[in-house]
Amino acid sequence: GAVVSQHPSWVICKSGTSVKIECRSLDFQATTMFWYRQFPKQSLMLMATSNEGSKATYEQGVEKDKFLINHASLTLSTLTVTSAHPEDSSFYICSARGGGDIDIQYFGAGTRLSVL
Amino acid sequence: GQNIDQPTEMTATEGAIVQINCTYQTSGFNGLFWYQQHAGEAPTFLSYNVLDGLEEKGRFSSFLSRSKGYSYLLLKELQMKDSASYLCAAVDSNYQLIWGAGTKLIIKP
């Protein structure tokens, strides 16, 4: 199956700093990438949808100035958590869609963010 | 509104069979996905159904009834490694995934 790489897998940072998370589709071109957030024992919460070369579409309640998304190419999307605070601590997961006739979302391994 | 319902938790015995149900209500429907998620890891794709009927893939099978807004995931010959959360997600008319909260499956020896 298609492979999506997400980096870093774990990050600890101080409050007020910014953190960048990368999501790459390794063996296919991703027409659309998605960013999710997941709290313990809860399901995935879609934060935003990004298409290559255009602005991301954010879900209601997600601050676009807080969570900056850049989809610079068909294989790379980045999520930057700006001025991170402890309440931003969570599991962030990206997924990429494309490369087949079924719109399967292939997920990265996730990034666990801990803000001190 | 759009809604996905699946049981919160299920318990089964190693070697047995378990069926995880999912009902959905969406604006339009373009298929249903099942994903497996182990604790602390990202979801992995299991199956996709868009037509009525049963799709079999090894020990795992997925069933869909569009008229009833119902799907199930059937796991046979359960192994300890099958302990995970199973996420049901329906595709709406805008091709957005509507996610269920997941069913935590506990396998006992």
PDB file of N, CA and C in Angstrom, chain A residues 15-82:
ATOM      1  N   SER A  15       6.358  26.248  26.287  1.00  0.00           N
ATOM      2  CA  SER A  15       5.222  27.081  25.948  1.00  0.00           C
ATOM      3  C   SER A  15       5.692  28.343  25.235  1.00  0.00           C
ATOM      4  N   GLY A  16       5.008  28.703  24.152  1.00  0.00           N
ATOM      5  CA  GLY A  16       5.362  29.894  23.414  1.00  0.00           C
ATOM      6  C   GLY A  16       6.187  29.647  22.168  1.00  0.00           C
ATOM      7  N   THR A  17       6.736  28.454  22.044  1.00  0.00           N
ATOM      8  CA  THR A  17       7.528  28.138  20.859  1.00  0.00           C
ATOM      9  C   THR A  17       6.632  27.585  19.754  1.00  0.00           C
ATOM     10  N   SER A  18       7.184  27.531  18.542  1.00  0.00           N
ATOM     11  CA  SER A  18       6.444  26.995  17.400  1.00  0.00           C
ATOM     12  C   SER A  18       7.016  25.642  17.011  1.00  0.00           C
ATOM     13  N   VAL A  19       6.156  24.779  16.556  1.00  0.00           N
ATOM     14  CA  VAL A  19       6.552  23.417  16.197  1.00  0.00           C
ATOM     15  C   VAL A  19       6.057  23.113  14.786  1.00  0.00           C
ATOM     16  N   LYS A  20       6.937  22.588  13.946  1.00  0.00           N
ATOM     17  CA  LYS A  20       6.558  22.227  12.584  1.00  0.00           C
ATOM     18  C   LYS A  20       6.529  20.711  12.444  1.00  0.00           C
ATOM     19  N   ILE A  21       5.469  20.212  11.853  1.00  0.00           N
ATOM     20  CA  ILE A  21       5.307  18.777  11.602  1.00  0.00           C
ATOM     21  C   ILE A  21       5.206  18.568  10.101  1.00  0.00           C
ATOM     22  N   GLU A  22       5.989  17.604   9.598  1.00  0.00           N
ATOM     23  CA  GLU A  22       5.992  17.331   8.163  1.00  0.00           C
ATOM     24  C   GLU A  22       5.250  16.043   7.832  1.00  0.00           C
ATOM     25  N   CYS A  23       4.588  16.063   6.703  1.00  0.00           N
ATOM     26  CA  CYS A  23       3.857  14.890   6.219  1.00  0.00           C
ATOM     27  C   CYS A  23       4.204  14.700   4.745  1.00  0.00           C
ATOM     28  N   ARG A  24       4.753  13.537   4.439  1.00  0.00           N
ATOM     29  CA  ARG A  24       5.180  13.259   3.064  1.00  0.00           C
ATOM     30  C   ARG A  24       4.550  11.970   2.541  1.00  0.00           C
ATOM     31  N   SER A  25       4.049  12.028   1.315  1.00  0.00           N
ATOM     32  CA  SER A  25       3.635  10.799   0.637  1.00  0.00           C
ATOM     33  C   SER A  25       4.853  10.304  -0.137  1.00  0.00           C
ATOM     34  N   LEU A  26       5.297   9.086   0.178  1.00  0.00           N
ATOM     35  CA  LEU A  26       6.583   8.619  -0.338  1.00  0.00           C
ATOM     36  C   LEU A  26       6.513   7.985  -1.716  1.00  0.00           C
ATOM     37  N   ASP A  27       5.422   7.338  -2.031  1.00  0.00           N
ATOM     38  CA  ASP A  27       5.396   6.614  -3.300  1.00  0.00           C
ATOM     39  C   ASP A  27       4.163   6.930  -4.141  1.00  0.00           C
ATOM     40  N   PHE A  28       3.532   8.066  -3.847  1.00  0.00           N
ATOM     41  CA  PHE A  28       2.416   8.488  -4.684  1.00  0.00           C
ATOM     42  C   PHE A  28       2.241   9.992  -4.529  1.00  0.00           C
ATOM     43  N   GLN A  29       1.541  10.571  -5.462  1.00  0.00           N
ATOM     44  CA  GLN A  29       1.265  12.003  -5.393  1.00  0.00           C
ATOM     45  C   GLN A  29      -0.079  12.215  -4.709  1.00  0.00           C
ATOM     46  N   ALA A  30      -0.057  12.984  -3.658  1.00  0.00           N
ATOM     47  CA  ALA A  30      -1.254  13.187  -2.844  1.00  0.00           C
ATOM     48  C   ALA A  30      -1.987  14.441  -3.291  1.00  0.00           C
ATOM     49  N   THR A  31      -3.130  14.254  -3.894  1.00  0.00           N
ATOM     50  CA  THR A  31      -3.909  15.410  -4.329  1.00  0.00           C
ATOM     51  C   THR A  31      -4.442  16.197  -3.133  1.00  0.00           C
ATOM     52  N   THR A  32      -4.721  15.480  -2.082  1.00  0.00           N
ATOM     53  CA  THR A  32      -5.271  16.114  -0.890  1.00  0.00           C
ATOM     54  C   THR A  32      -4.617  15.518   0.344  1.00  0.00           C
ATOM     55  N   MET A  33      -4.305  16.379   1.285  1.00  0.00           N
ATOM     56  CA  MET A  33      -3.794  15.910   2.577  1.00  0.00           C
ATOM     57  C   MET A  33      -4.681  16.440   3.685  1.00  0.00           C
ATOM     58  N   PHE A  34      -4.756  15.676   4.755  1.00  0.00           N
ATOM     59  CA  PHE A  34      -5.623  16.014   5.868  1.00  0.00           C
ATOM     60  C   PHE A  34      -4.802  16.046   7.154  1.00  0.00           C
ATOM     61  N   TRP A  35      -5.189  16.941   8.038  1.00  0.00           N
ATOM     62  CA  TRP A  35      -4.576  16.994   9.350  1.00  0.00           C
ATOM     63  C   TRP A  35      -5.642  16.750  10.409  1.00  0.00           C
ATOM     64  N   TYR A  36      -5.331  15.785  11.289  1.00  0.00           N
ATOM     65  CA  TYR A  36      -6.252  15.410  12.353  1.00  0.00           C
ATOM     66  C   TYR A  36      -5.585  15.633  13.708  1.00  0.00           C
ATOM     67  N   ARG A  37      -6.442  15.734  14.704  1.00  0.00           N
ATOM     68  CA  ARG A  37      -5.987  15.794  16.083  1.00  0.00           C
ATOM     69  C   ARG A  37      -6.770  14.721  16.837  1.00  0.00           C
ATOM     70  N   GLN A  38      -6.101  14.059  17.755  1.00  0.00           N
ATOM     71  CA  GLN A  38      -6.773  13.004  18.497  1.00  0.00           C
ATOM     72  C   GLN A  38      -6.391  13.075  19.966  1.00  0.00           C
ATOM     73  N   PHE A  39      -7.400  13.183  20.821  1.00  0.00           N
ATOM     74  CA  PHE A  39      -7.181  13.147  22.260  1.00  0.00           C
ATOM     75  C   PHE A  39      -7.328  11.709  22.728  1.00  0.00           C
ATOM     76  N   PRO A  40      -6.733  11.385  23.877  1.00  0.00           N
ATOM     77  CA  PRO A  40      -6.766  10.001  24.367  1.00  0.00           C
ATOM     78  C   PRO A  40      -8.171   9.414  24.413  1.00  0.00           C
ATOM     79  N   LYS A  41      -8.291   8.220  23.901  1.00  0.00           N
ATOM     80  CA  LYS A  41      -9.543   7.466  23.908  1.00  0.00           C
ATOM     81  C   LYS A  41     -10.666   8.147  23.137  1.00  0.00           C
ATOM     82  N   GLN A  42     -10.320   9.059  22.249  1.00  0.00           N
ATOM     83  CA  GLN A  42     -11.324   9.697  21.413  1.00  0.00           C
ATOM     84  C   GLN A  42     -11.007   9.450  19.946  1.00  0.00           C
ATOM     85  N   SER A  43     -11.992   9.712  19.095  1.00  0.00           N
ATOM     86  CA  SER A  43     -11.766   9.469  17.681  1.00  0.00           C
ATOM     87  C   SER A  43     -11.031  10.635  17.047  1.00  0.00           C
ATOM     88  N   LEU A  44     -10.769  10.498  15.783  1.00  0.00           N
ATOM     89  CA  LEU A  44     -10.054  11.529  15.044  1.00  0.00           C
ATOM     90  C   LEU A  44     -10.918  12.783  14.879  1.00  0.00           C
ATOM     91  N   MET A  45     -10.287  13.935  15.035  1.00  0.00           N
ATOM     92  CA  MET A  45     -10.980  15.190  14.797  1.00  0.00           C
ATOM     93  C   MET A  45     -10.287  15.893  13.644  1.00  0.00           C
ATOM     94  N   LEU A  46     -10.994  16.065  12.537  1.00  0.00           N
ATOM     95  CA  LEU A  46     -10.404  16.719  11.383  1.00  0.00           C
ATOM     96  C   LEU A  46     -10.153  18.185  11.690  1.00  0.00           C
ATOM     97  N   MET A  47      -8.930  18.631  11.453  1.00  0.00           N
ATOM     98  CA  MET A  47      -8.594  20.030  11.669  1.00  0.00           C
ATOM     99  C   MET A  47      -8.698  20.817  10.368  1.00  0.00           C
ATOM    100  N   ALA A  48      -8.108  20.255   9.305  1.00  0.00           N
ATOM    101  CA  ALA A  48      -8.072  20.992   8.051  1.00  0.00           C
ATOM    102  C   ALA A  48      -7.783  20.048   6.900  1.00  0.00           C
ATOM    103  N   THR A  49      -8.184  20.507   5.725  1.00  0.00           N
ATOM    104  CA  THR A  49      -7.943  19.786   4.479  1.00  0.00           C
ATOM    105  C   THR A  49      -7.104  20.680   3.582  1.00  0.00           C
ATOM    106  N   SER A  50      -6.060  20.140   3.019  1.00  0.00           N
ATOM    107  CA  SER A  50      -5.225  20.964   2.153  1.00  0.00           C
ATOM    108  C   SER A  50      -5.026  20.324   0.800  1.00  0.00           C
ATOM    109  N   ASN A  51      -5.128  21.152  -0.220  1.00  0.00           N
ATOM    110  CA  ASN A  51      -4.854  20.724  -1.584  1.00  0.00           C
ATOM    111  C   ASN A  51      -3.606  21.435  -2.065  1.00  0.00           C
ATOM    112  N   GLU A  52      -2.802  20.747  -2.826  1.00  0.00           N
ATOM    113  CA  GLU A  52      -1.536  21.294  -3.294  1.00  0.00           C
ATOM    114  C   GLU A  52      -1.744  22.619  -4.017  1.00  0.00           C
ATOM    115  N   GLY A  53      -0.989  23.629  -3.605  1.00  0.00           N
ATOM    116  CA  GLY A  53      -1.010  24.913  -4.277  1.00  0.00           C
ATOM    117  C   GLY A  53      -2.143  25.839  -3.901  1.00  0.00           C
ATOM    118  N   SER A  54      -2.999  25.420  -2.978  1.00  0.00           N
ATOM    119  CA  SER A  54      -4.090  26.296  -2.563  1.00  0.00           C
ATOM    120  C   SER A  54      -4.153  26.381  -1.042  1.00  0.00           C
ATOM    121  N   LYS A  55      -4.928  27.334  -0.551  1.00  0.00           N
ATOM    122  CA  LYS A  55      -5.040  27.501   0.896  1.00  0.00           C
ATOM    123  C   LYS A  55      -5.817  26.347   1.507  1.00  0.00           C
ATOM    124  N   ALA A  56      -5.445  26.040   2.733  1.00  0.00           N
ATOM    125  CA  ALA A  56      -6.126  24.952   3.431  1.00  0.00           C
ATOM    126  C   ALA A  56      -7.536  25.364   3.837  1.00  0.00           C
ATOM    127  N   THR A  57      -8.404  24.382   3.913  1.00  0.00           N
ATOM    128  CA  THR A  57      -9.765  24.604   4.404  1.00  0.00           C
ATOM    129  C   THR A  57      -9.832  24.102   5.835  1.00  0.00           C
ATOM    130  N   TYR A  58     -10.119  25.008   6.751  1.00  0.00           N
ATOM    131  CA  TYR A  58     -10.122  24.672   8.168  1.00  0.00           C
ATOM    132  C   TYR A  58     -11.530  24.328   8.639  1.00  0.00           C
ATOM    133  N   GLU A  59     -11.596  23.380   9.548  1.00  0.00           N
ATOM    134  CA  GLU A  59     -12.871  23.029  10.162  1.00  0.00           C
ATOM    135  C   GLU A  59     -13.270  24.114  11.171  1.00  0.00           C
ATOM    136  N   GLN A  60     -14.557  24.156  11.426  1.00  0.00           N
ATOM    137  CA  GLN A  60     -15.077  25.152  12.361  1.00  0.00           C
ATOM    138  C   GLN A  60     -14.425  24.980  13.726  1.00  0.00           C
ATOM    139  N   GLY A  61     -13.992  26.095  14.278  1.00  0.00           N
ATOM    140  CA  GLY A  61     -13.388  26.066  15.607  1.00  0.00           C
ATOM    141  C   GLY A  61     -11.880  25.900  15.598  1.00  0.00           C
ATOM    142  N   VAL A  62     -11.291  25.661  14.447  1.00  0.00           N
ATOM    143  CA  VAL A  62      -9.840  25.518  14.350  1.00  0.00           C
ATOM    144  C   VAL A  62      -9.246  26.848  13.892  1.00  0.00           C
ATOM    145  N   GLU A  63      -8.325  27.391  14.692  1.00  0.00           N
ATOM    146  CA  GLU A  63      -7.750  28.702  14.373  1.00  0.00           C
ATOM    147  C   GLU A  63      -6.689  28.574  13.288  1.00  0.00           C
ATOM    148  N   LYS A  64      -6.927  29.192  12.149  1.00  0.00           N
ATOM    149  CA  LYS A  64      -5.973  29.073  11.049  1.00  0.00           C
ATOM    150  C   LYS A  64      -4.674  29.812  11.314  1.00  0.00           C
ATOM    151  N   ASP A  65      -4.716  30.841  12.156  1.00  0.00           N
ATOM    152  CA  ASP A  65      -3.483  31.553  12.486  1.00  0.00           C
ATOM    153  C   ASP A  65      -2.667  30.806  13.527  1.00  0.00           C
ATOM    154  N   LYS A  66      -3.301  29.881  14.204  1.00  0.00           N
ATOM    155  CA  LYS A  66      -2.645  29.075  15.215  1.00  0.00           C
ATOM    156  C   LYS A  66      -2.016  27.832  14.592  1.00  0.00           C
ATOM    157  N   PHE A  67      -2.740  27.256  13.678  1.00  0.00           N
ATOM    158  CA  PHE A  67      -2.299  26.035  13.019  1.00  0.00           C
ATOM    159  C   PHE A  67      -2.102  26.336  11.528  1.00  0.00           C
ATOM    160  N   LEU A  68      -0.844  26.643  11.182  1.00  0.00           N
ATOM    161  CA  LEU A  68      -0.529  27.031   9.809  1.00  0.00           C
ATOM    162  C   LEU A  68      -0.247  25.799   8.970  1.00  0.00           C
ATOM    163  N   ILE A  69      -0.927  25.706   7.847  1.00  0.00           N
ATOM    164  CA  ILE A  69      -0.751  24.566   6.969  1.00  0.00           C
ATOM    165  C   ILE A  69      -0.226  25.037   5.623  1.00  0.00           C
ATOM    166  N   ASN A  70       0.804  24.363   5.162  1.00  0.00           N
ATOM    167  CA  ASN A  70       1.392  24.647   3.866  1.00  0.00           C
ATOM    168  C   ASN A  70       1.475  23.356   3.067  1.00  0.00           C
ATOM    169  N   HIS A  71       0.909  23.366   1.870  1.00  0.00           N
ATOM    170  CA  HIS A  71       0.930  22.172   1.010  1.00  0.00           C
ATOM    171  C   HIS A  71       1.674  22.572  -0.256  1.00  0.00           C
ATOM    172  N   ALA A  72       2.999  22.593  -0.145  1.00  0.00           N
ATOM    173  CA  ALA A  72       3.835  23.180  -1.185  1.00  0.00           C
ATOM    174  C   ALA A  72       3.976  22.305  -2.425  1.00  0.00           C
ATOM    175  N   SER A  73       3.825  21.009  -2.248  1.00  0.00           N
ATOM    176  CA  SER A  73       3.981  20.113  -3.395  1.00  0.00           C
ATOM    177  C   SER A  73       3.012  18.953  -3.259  1.00  0.00           C
ATOM    178  N   LEU A  74       2.972  18.112  -4.274  1.00  0.00           N
ATOM    179  CA  LEU A  74       2.051  16.976  -4.254  1.00  0.00           C
ATOM    180  C   LEU A  74       2.498  15.876  -3.300  1.00  0.00           C
ATOM    181  N   THR A  75       3.674  16.052  -2.692  1.00  0.00           N
ATOM    182  CA  THR A  75       4.155  15.024  -1.773  1.00  0.00           C
ATOM    183  C   THR A  75       4.457  15.553  -0.382  1.00  0.00           C
ATOM    184  N   LEU A  76       4.244  16.832  -0.145  1.00  0.00           N
ATOM    185  CA  LEU A  76       4.616  17.396   1.152  1.00  0.00           C
ATOM    186  C   LEU A  76       3.589  18.403   1.657  1.00  0.00           C
ATOM    187  N   SER A  77       3.169  18.204   2.899  1.00  0.00           N
ATOM    188  CA  SER A  77       2.358  19.189   3.599  1.00  0.00           C
ATOM    189  C   SER A  77       2.959  19.370   4.986  1.00  0.00           C
ATOM    190  N   THR A  78       2.907  20.604   5.485  1.00  0.00           N
ATOM    191  CA  THR A  78       3.427  20.861   6.830  1.00  0.00           C
ATOM    192  C   THR A  78       2.365  21.533   7.675  1.00  0.00           C
ATOM    193  N   LEU A  79       2.389  21.193   8.951  1.00  0.00           N
ATOM    194  CA  LEU A  79       1.530  21.833   9.949  1.00  0.00           C
ATOM    195  C   LEU A  79       2.437  22.496  10.969  1.00  0.00           C
ATOM    196  N   THR A  80       2.271  23.791  11.163  1.00  0.00           N
ATOM    197  CA  THR A  80       3.044  24.511  12.173  1.00  0.00           C
ATOM    198  C   THR A  80       2.110  24.962  13.276  1.00  0.00           C
ATOM    199  N   VAL A  81       2.382  24.502  14.482  1.00  0.00           N
ATOM    200  CA  VAL A  81       1.636  24.942  15.656  1.00  0.00           C
ATOM    201  C   VAL A  81       2.378  26.161  16.195  1.00  0.00           C
ATOM    202  N   THR A  82       1.791  27.321  16.052  1.00  0.00           N
ATOM    203  CA  THR A  82       2.468  28.553  16.446  1.00  0.00           C
ATOM    204  C   THR A  82       2.175  28.887  17.904  1.00  0.00           C
TER     205      THR A  82
END
